[in-house]
Amino acid sequence: MNSNTQRIVITAVLTALLIAVGPLAVNIGPIPMTLQTLIIALVASVSSTRVSLTAIGLYLLLGAFGLPVFAGFKGGFVLLAGPTAGYLWSFLLFAPIIGLSFKRWNNVWGLIVTNILASVVNLTIGTIWLIISMQLPVEAGVAAGITPFILSSTLKITVVVIVALAVRQVQARTALAF
């Protein structure tokens, strides 16, 4: 399989993974708890910046066109402008933050640091937009948009690091490069 075909197939598989897991959510307030960030971070941690950015972009595009791929099996452009829009749009930053930074620090600590940074950026942008769109006081926005996700983000980063390291070991032993 040539590299272009391989890249297209890997992008399709990663997009399908996002589509399959993205809608699963538990409503805990205005921002649902999902596995979206786990899969987004994993995609960014195991594939090239180009492939992960394409997969994440396709996921957002499909959701914008109305496919029920977002939290709670919802879709539509309105979600990319609503209270959760900051979280969704910031998914596009996972790829360059994790991809480019991890290339610089190609070790477990680099993977941990870049995933923490991507998570902080996601929660910060998401919460800022939540505060603006819902006209919340800052304290209420932080209580709804960051506080409930600290433990789950830590757990997700742990899972991402473990799985990404395993995938990268397989990649190193084979010719399979994403």
PDB file of C-alpha atoms in Angstrom:
ATOM      1  CA  MET A   1       0.000   0.000   0.000  1.00  0.00           C
ATOM      2  CA  ASN A   2       1.515   3.360  -0.955  1.00  0.00           C
ATOM      3  CA  SER A   3       1.862   6.144   1.588  1.00  0.00           C
ATOM      4  CA  ASN A   4      -1.054   8.226   0.247  1.00  0.00           C
ATOM      5  CA  THR A   5      -3.400   5.252   0.325  1.00  0.00           C
ATOM      6  CA  GLN A   6      -2.170   4.315   3.790  1.00  0.00           C
ATOM      7  CA  ARG A   7      -2.699   7.894   5.027  1.00  0.00           C
ATOM      8  CA  ILE A   8      -6.250   7.971   3.610  1.00  0.00           C
ATOM      9  CA  VAL A   9      -7.123   4.619   5.185  1.00  0.00           C
ATOM     10  CA  ILE A  10      -5.670   5.615   8.576  1.00  0.00           C
ATOM     11  CA  THR A  11      -7.521   8.956   8.439  1.00  0.00           C
ATOM     12  CA  ALA A  12     -10.782   7.157   7.647  1.00  0.00           C
ATOM     13  CA  VAL A  13     -10.274   4.677  10.498  1.00  0.00           C
ATOM     14  CA  LEU A  14      -9.466   7.437  12.998  1.00  0.00           C
ATOM     15  CA  THR A  15     -12.465   9.487  11.827  1.00  0.00           C
ATOM     16  CA  ALA A  16     -14.691   6.416  12.197  1.00  0.00           C
ATOM     17  CA  LEU A  17     -13.369   5.934  15.736  1.00  0.00           C
ATOM     18  CA  LEU A  18     -14.312   9.534  16.560  1.00  0.00           C
ATOM     19  CA  ILE A  19     -17.758   9.042  15.035  1.00  0.00           C
ATOM     20  CA  ALA A  20     -18.317   5.832  17.004  1.00  0.00           C
ATOM     21  CA  VAL A  21     -17.258   7.189  20.400  1.00  0.00           C
ATOM     22  CA  GLY A  22     -18.030  10.920  20.096  1.00  0.00           C
ATOM     23  CA  PRO A  23     -21.779  10.705  20.731  1.00  0.00           C
ATOM     24  CA  LEU A  24     -21.451   8.793  24.018  1.00  0.00           C
ATOM     25  CA  ALA A  25     -22.125  11.261  26.813  1.00  0.00           C
ATOM     26  CA  VAL A  26     -23.280  11.685  30.379  1.00  0.00           C
ATOM     27  CA  ASN A  27     -25.080  14.937  31.080  1.00  0.00           C
ATOM     28  CA  ILE A  28     -23.649  16.577  34.179  1.00  0.00           C
ATOM     29  CA  GLY A  29     -24.603  20.164  33.440  1.00  0.00           C
ATOM     30  CA  PRO A  30     -24.361  22.446  30.432  1.00  0.00           C
ATOM     31  CA  ILE A  31     -21.269  20.551  29.249  1.00  0.00           C
ATOM     32  CA  PRO A  32     -21.681  16.785  28.962  1.00  0.00           C
ATOM     33  CA  MET A  33     -18.944  14.395  30.006  1.00  0.00           C
ATOM     34  CA  THR A  34     -17.810  12.516  26.899  1.00  0.00           C
ATOM     35  CA  LEU A  35     -15.025  10.344  25.567  1.00  0.00           C
ATOM     36  CA  GLN A  36     -14.459  12.798  22.702  1.00  0.00           C
ATOM     37  CA  THR A  37     -11.326  14.274  24.228  1.00  0.00           C
ATOM     38  CA  LEU A  38      -9.920  10.827  24.965  1.00  0.00           C
ATOM     39  CA  ILE A  39     -10.237   9.809  21.315  1.00  0.00           C
ATOM     40  CA  ILE A  40      -9.136  13.219  19.997  1.00  0.00           C
ATOM     41  CA  ALA A  41      -5.996  13.079  22.174  1.00  0.00           C
ATOM     42  CA  LEU A  42      -5.345   9.466  21.194  1.00  0.00           C
ATOM     43  CA  VAL A  43      -5.707  10.275  17.494  1.00  0.00           C
ATOM     44  CA  ALA A  44      -3.290  13.198  17.896  1.00  0.00           C
ATOM     45  CA  SER A  45      -0.866  11.077  19.942  1.00  0.00           C
ATOM     46  CA  VAL A  46      -0.558   8.151  17.526  1.00  0.00           C
ATOM     47  CA  SER A  47      -0.731   9.778  14.111  1.00  0.00           C
ATOM     48  CA  SER A  48       0.940  12.583  12.251  1.00  0.00           C
ATOM     49  CA  THR A  49      -0.311  16.107  12.731  1.00  0.00           C
ATOM     50  CA  ARG A  50      -1.634  16.059   9.162  1.00  0.00           C
ATOM     51  CA  VAL A  51      -3.587  12.818   9.609  1.00  0.00           C
ATOM     52  CA  SER A  52      -4.964  13.725  13.040  1.00  0.00           C
ATOM     53  CA  LEU A  53      -5.950  17.241  11.973  1.00  0.00           C
ATOM     54  CA  THR A  54      -7.718  15.808   8.920  1.00  0.00           C
ATOM     55  CA  ALA A  55      -9.570  13.181  10.997  1.00  0.00           C
ATOM     56  CA  ILE A  56     -10.640  15.754  13.600  1.00  0.00           C
ATOM     57  CA  GLY A  57     -11.651  18.237  10.888  1.00  0.00           C
ATOM     58  CA  LEU A  58     -13.732  15.583   9.107  1.00  0.00           C
ATOM     59  CA  TYR A  59     -15.416  14.695  12.395  1.00  0.00           C
ATOM     60  CA  LEU A  60     -16.354  18.345  13.001  1.00  0.00           C
ATOM     61  CA  LEU A  61     -17.480  18.771   9.388  1.00  0.00           C
ATOM     62  CA  LEU A  62     -19.711  15.700   9.522  1.00  0.00           C
ATOM     63  CA  GLY A  63     -21.217  16.962  12.765  1.00  0.00           C
ATOM     64  CA  ALA A  64     -21.754  20.411  11.242  1.00  0.00           C
ATOM     65  CA  PHE A  65     -23.627  18.818   8.334  1.00  0.00           C
ATOM     66  CA  GLY A  66     -26.030  17.282  10.816  1.00  0.00           C
ATOM     67  CA  LEU A  67     -24.746  13.767  11.342  1.00  0.00           C
ATOM     68  CA  PRO A  68     -25.390  12.800  14.988  1.00  0.00           C
ATOM     69  CA  VAL A  69     -21.710  12.460  15.898  1.00  0.00           C
ATOM     70  CA  PHE A  70     -21.493  14.988  18.727  1.00  0.00           C
ATOM     71  CA  ALA A  71     -22.299  14.370  22.393  1.00  0.00           C
ATOM     72  CA  GLY A  72     -25.714  12.863  22.943  1.00  0.00           C
ATOM     73  CA  PHE A  73     -26.018  11.806  19.286  1.00  0.00           C
ATOM     74  CA  LYS A  74     -26.537  15.400  18.183  1.00  0.00           C
ATOM     75  CA  GLY A  75     -25.385  17.151  15.059  1.00  0.00           C
ATOM     76  CA  GLY A  76     -25.803  20.394  13.175  1.00  0.00           C
ATOM     77  CA  PHE A  77     -23.936  23.620  12.680  1.00  0.00           C
ATOM     78  CA  VAL A  78     -25.849  25.197  15.565  1.00  0.00           C
ATOM     79  CA  LEU A  79     -23.727  23.112  17.968  1.00  0.00           C
ATOM     80  CA  LEU A  80     -20.592  24.725  16.554  1.00  0.00           C
ATOM     81  CA  ALA A  81     -21.962  28.078  17.693  1.00  0.00           C
ATOM     82  CA  GLY A  82     -23.699  27.048  20.942  1.00  0.00           C
ATOM     83  CA  PRO A  83     -22.425  26.748  24.514  1.00  0.00           C
ATOM     84  CA  THR A  84     -20.195  23.731  23.744  1.00  0.00           C
ATOM     85  CA  ALA A  85     -18.687  25.272  20.600  1.00  0.00           C
ATOM     86  CA  GLY A  86     -15.442  26.325  22.282  1.00  0.00           C
ATOM     87  CA  TYR A  87     -14.740  22.749  23.317  1.00  0.00           C
ATOM     88  CA  LEU A  88     -15.548  21.418  19.832  1.00  0.00           C
ATOM     89  CA  TRP A  89     -13.496  23.997  17.914  1.00  0.00           C
ATOM     90  CA  SER A  90     -10.539  23.581  20.258  1.00  0.00           C
ATOM     91  CA  PHE A  91     -10.316  19.918  19.195  1.00  0.00           C
ATOM     92  CA  LEU A  92      -8.501  21.280  16.144  1.00  0.00           C
ATOM     93  CA  LEU A  93      -5.696  22.448  18.441  1.00  0.00           C
ATOM     94  CA  PHE A  94      -5.028  18.965  19.841  1.00  0.00           C
ATOM     95  CA  ALA A  95      -3.313  17.867  16.628  1.00  0.00           C
ATOM     96  CA  PRO A  96      -0.699  20.636  16.433  1.00  0.00           C
ATOM     97  CA  ILE A  97      -0.144  20.831  20.207  1.00  0.00           C
ATOM     98  CA  ILE A  98       0.390  17.113  20.687  1.00  0.00           C
ATOM     99  CA  GLY A  99       1.818  16.344  17.260  1.00  0.00           C
ATOM    100  CA  LEU A 100       4.370  19.104  16.957  1.00  0.00           C
ATOM    101  CA  SER A 101       5.356  19.173  20.603  1.00  0.00           C
ATOM    102  CA  PHE A 102       5.677  15.407  20.883  1.00  0.00           C
ATOM    103  CA  LYS A 103       8.012  15.370  17.871  1.00  0.00           C
ATOM    104  CA  ARG A 104      10.241  17.720  19.825  1.00  0.00           C
ATOM    105  CA  TRP A 105      10.108  15.626  23.009  1.00  0.00           C
ATOM    106  CA  ASN A 106       9.809  12.078  21.711  1.00  0.00           C
ATOM    107  CA  ASN A 107       9.470  10.402  25.103  1.00  0.00           C
ATOM    108  CA  VAL A 108       6.850   9.561  27.708  1.00  0.00           C
ATOM    109  CA  TRP A 109       7.220  12.928  29.468  1.00  0.00           C
ATOM    110  CA  GLY A 110       6.719  14.768  26.202  1.00  0.00           C
ATOM    111  CA  LEU A 111       3.545  12.804  25.599  1.00  0.00           C
ATOM    112  CA  ILE A 112       2.275  13.532  29.101  1.00  0.00           C
ATOM    113  CA  VAL A 113       3.121  17.254  28.955  1.00  0.00           C
ATOM    114  CA  THR A 114       1.622  17.779  25.498  1.00  0.00           C
ATOM    115  CA  ASN A 115      -1.582  15.951  26.439  1.00  0.00           C
ATOM    116  CA  ILE A 116      -1.914  18.010  29.606  1.00  0.00           C
ATOM    117  CA  LEU A 117      -1.330  21.187  27.601  1.00  0.00           C
ATOM    118  CA  ALA A 118      -3.922  20.184  24.985  1.00  0.00           C
ATOM    119  CA  SER A 119      -6.436  19.372  27.719  1.00  0.00           C
ATOM    120  CA  VAL A 120      -5.844  22.698  29.476  1.00  0.00           C
ATOM    121  CA  VAL A 121      -6.255  24.569  26.174  1.00  0.00           C
ATOM    122  CA  ASN A 122      -9.473  22.632  25.444  1.00  0.00           C
ATOM    123  CA  LEU A 123     -10.984  23.346  28.855  1.00  0.00           C
ATOM    124  CA  THR A 124      -9.875  26.987  28.814  1.00  0.00           C
ATOM    125  CA  ILE A 125     -11.226  27.810  25.351  1.00  0.00           C
ATOM    126  CA  GLY A 126     -14.368  25.814  26.006  1.00  0.00           C
ATOM    127  CA  THR A 127     -15.016  27.544  29.307  1.00  0.00           C
ATOM    128  CA  ILE A 128     -14.346  31.014  27.929  1.00  0.00           C
ATOM    129  CA  TRP A 129     -16.888  30.394  25.159  1.00  0.00           C
ATOM    130  CA  LEU A 130     -19.340  28.856  27.666  1.00  0.00           C
ATOM    131  CA  ILE A 131     -19.091  31.995  29.838  1.00  0.00           C
ATOM    132  CA  ILE A 132     -19.589  34.278  26.822  1.00  0.00           C
ATOM    133  CA  SER A 133     -22.398  32.313  25.163  1.00  0.00           C
ATOM    134  CA  MET A 134     -24.383  31.705  28.340  1.00  0.00           C
ATOM    135  CA  GLN A 135     -23.455  35.048  29.946  1.00  0.00           C
ATOM    136  CA  LEU A 136     -22.257  33.320  33.094  1.00  0.00           C
ATOM    137  CA  PRO A 137     -20.190  34.814  35.873  1.00  0.00           C
ATOM    138  CA  VAL A 138     -16.599  33.576  35.669  1.00  0.00           C
ATOM    139  CA  GLU A 139     -16.957  31.484  38.842  1.00  0.00           C
ATOM    140  CA  ALA A 140     -20.055  29.740  37.491  1.00  0.00           C
ATOM    141  CA  GLY A 141     -18.367  29.142  34.150  1.00  0.00           C
ATOM    142  CA  VAL A 142     -15.322  27.575  35.790  1.00  0.00           C
ATOM    143  CA  ALA A 143     -17.569  25.492  38.057  1.00  0.00           C
ATOM    144  CA  ALA A 144     -19.487  24.175  35.031  1.00  0.00           C
ATOM    145  CA  GLY A 145     -16.736  24.072  32.414  1.00  0.00           C
ATOM    146  CA  ILE A 146     -13.543  23.047  34.191  1.00  0.00           C
ATOM    147  CA  THR A 147     -14.049  21.702  37.704  1.00  0.00           C
ATOM    148  CA  PRO A 148     -16.154  18.632  36.770  1.00  0.00           C
ATOM    149  CA  PHE A 149     -13.576  17.589  34.183  1.00  0.00           C
ATOM    150  CA  ILE A 150     -10.321  17.688  36.156  1.00  0.00           C
ATOM    151  CA  LEU A 151     -10.456  14.071  37.347  1.00  0.00           C
ATOM    152  CA  SER A 152     -11.805  12.702  34.061  1.00  0.00           C
ATOM    153  CA  SER A 153      -9.143  14.612  32.100  1.00  0.00           C
ATOM    154  CA  THR A 154      -6.443  13.122  34.302  1.00  0.00           C
ATOM    155  CA  LEU A 155      -7.815   9.621  33.736  1.00  0.00           C
ATOM    156  CA  LYS A 156      -8.135  10.199  29.989  1.00  0.00           C
ATOM    157  CA  ILE A 157      -4.553  11.456  29.734  1.00  0.00           C
ATOM    158  CA  THR A 158      -3.358   8.367  31.604  1.00  0.00           C
ATOM    159  CA  VAL A 159      -5.225   6.071  29.198  1.00  0.00           C
ATOM    160  CA  VAL A 160      -4.015   8.028  26.160  1.00  0.00           C
ATOM    161  CA  VAL A 161      -0.385   7.845  27.263  1.00  0.00           C
ATOM    162  CA  ILE A 162      -0.541   4.092  27.927  1.00  0.00           C
ATOM    163  CA  VAL A 163      -2.313   3.295  24.645  1.00  0.00           C
ATOM    164  CA  ALA A 164      -0.236   5.736  22.591  1.00  0.00           C
ATOM    165  CA  LEU A 165       3.015   4.277  23.892  1.00  0.00           C
ATOM    166  CA  ALA A 166       1.815   0.774  23.005  1.00  0.00           C
ATOM    167  CA  VAL A 167       0.752   1.882  19.513  1.00  0.00           C
ATOM    168  CA  ARG A 168       4.057   3.704  18.986  1.00  0.00           C
ATOM    169  CA  GLN A 169       5.953   0.529  19.939  1.00  0.00           C
ATOM    170  CA  VAL A 170       3.991  -1.376  17.286  1.00  0.00           C
ATOM    171  CA  GLN A 171       4.690   1.411  14.802  1.00  0.00           C
ATOM    172  CA  ALA A 172       8.414   1.246  15.570  1.00  0.00           C
ATOM    173  CA  ARG A 173       8.522  -2.541  14.978  1.00  0.00           C
ATOM    174  CA  THR A 174       6.514  -2.412  11.756  1.00  0.00           C
ATOM    175  CA  ALA A 175       6.351  -0.267   8.669  1.00  0.00           C
ATOM    176  CA  LEU A 176       2.956   1.032   9.807  1.00  0.00           C
ATOM    177  CA  ALA A 177       3.290   4.770  10.279  1.00  0.00           C
ATOM    178  CA  PHE A 178       0.280   6.974  10.729  1.00  0.00           C
TER     179      PHE A 178
END
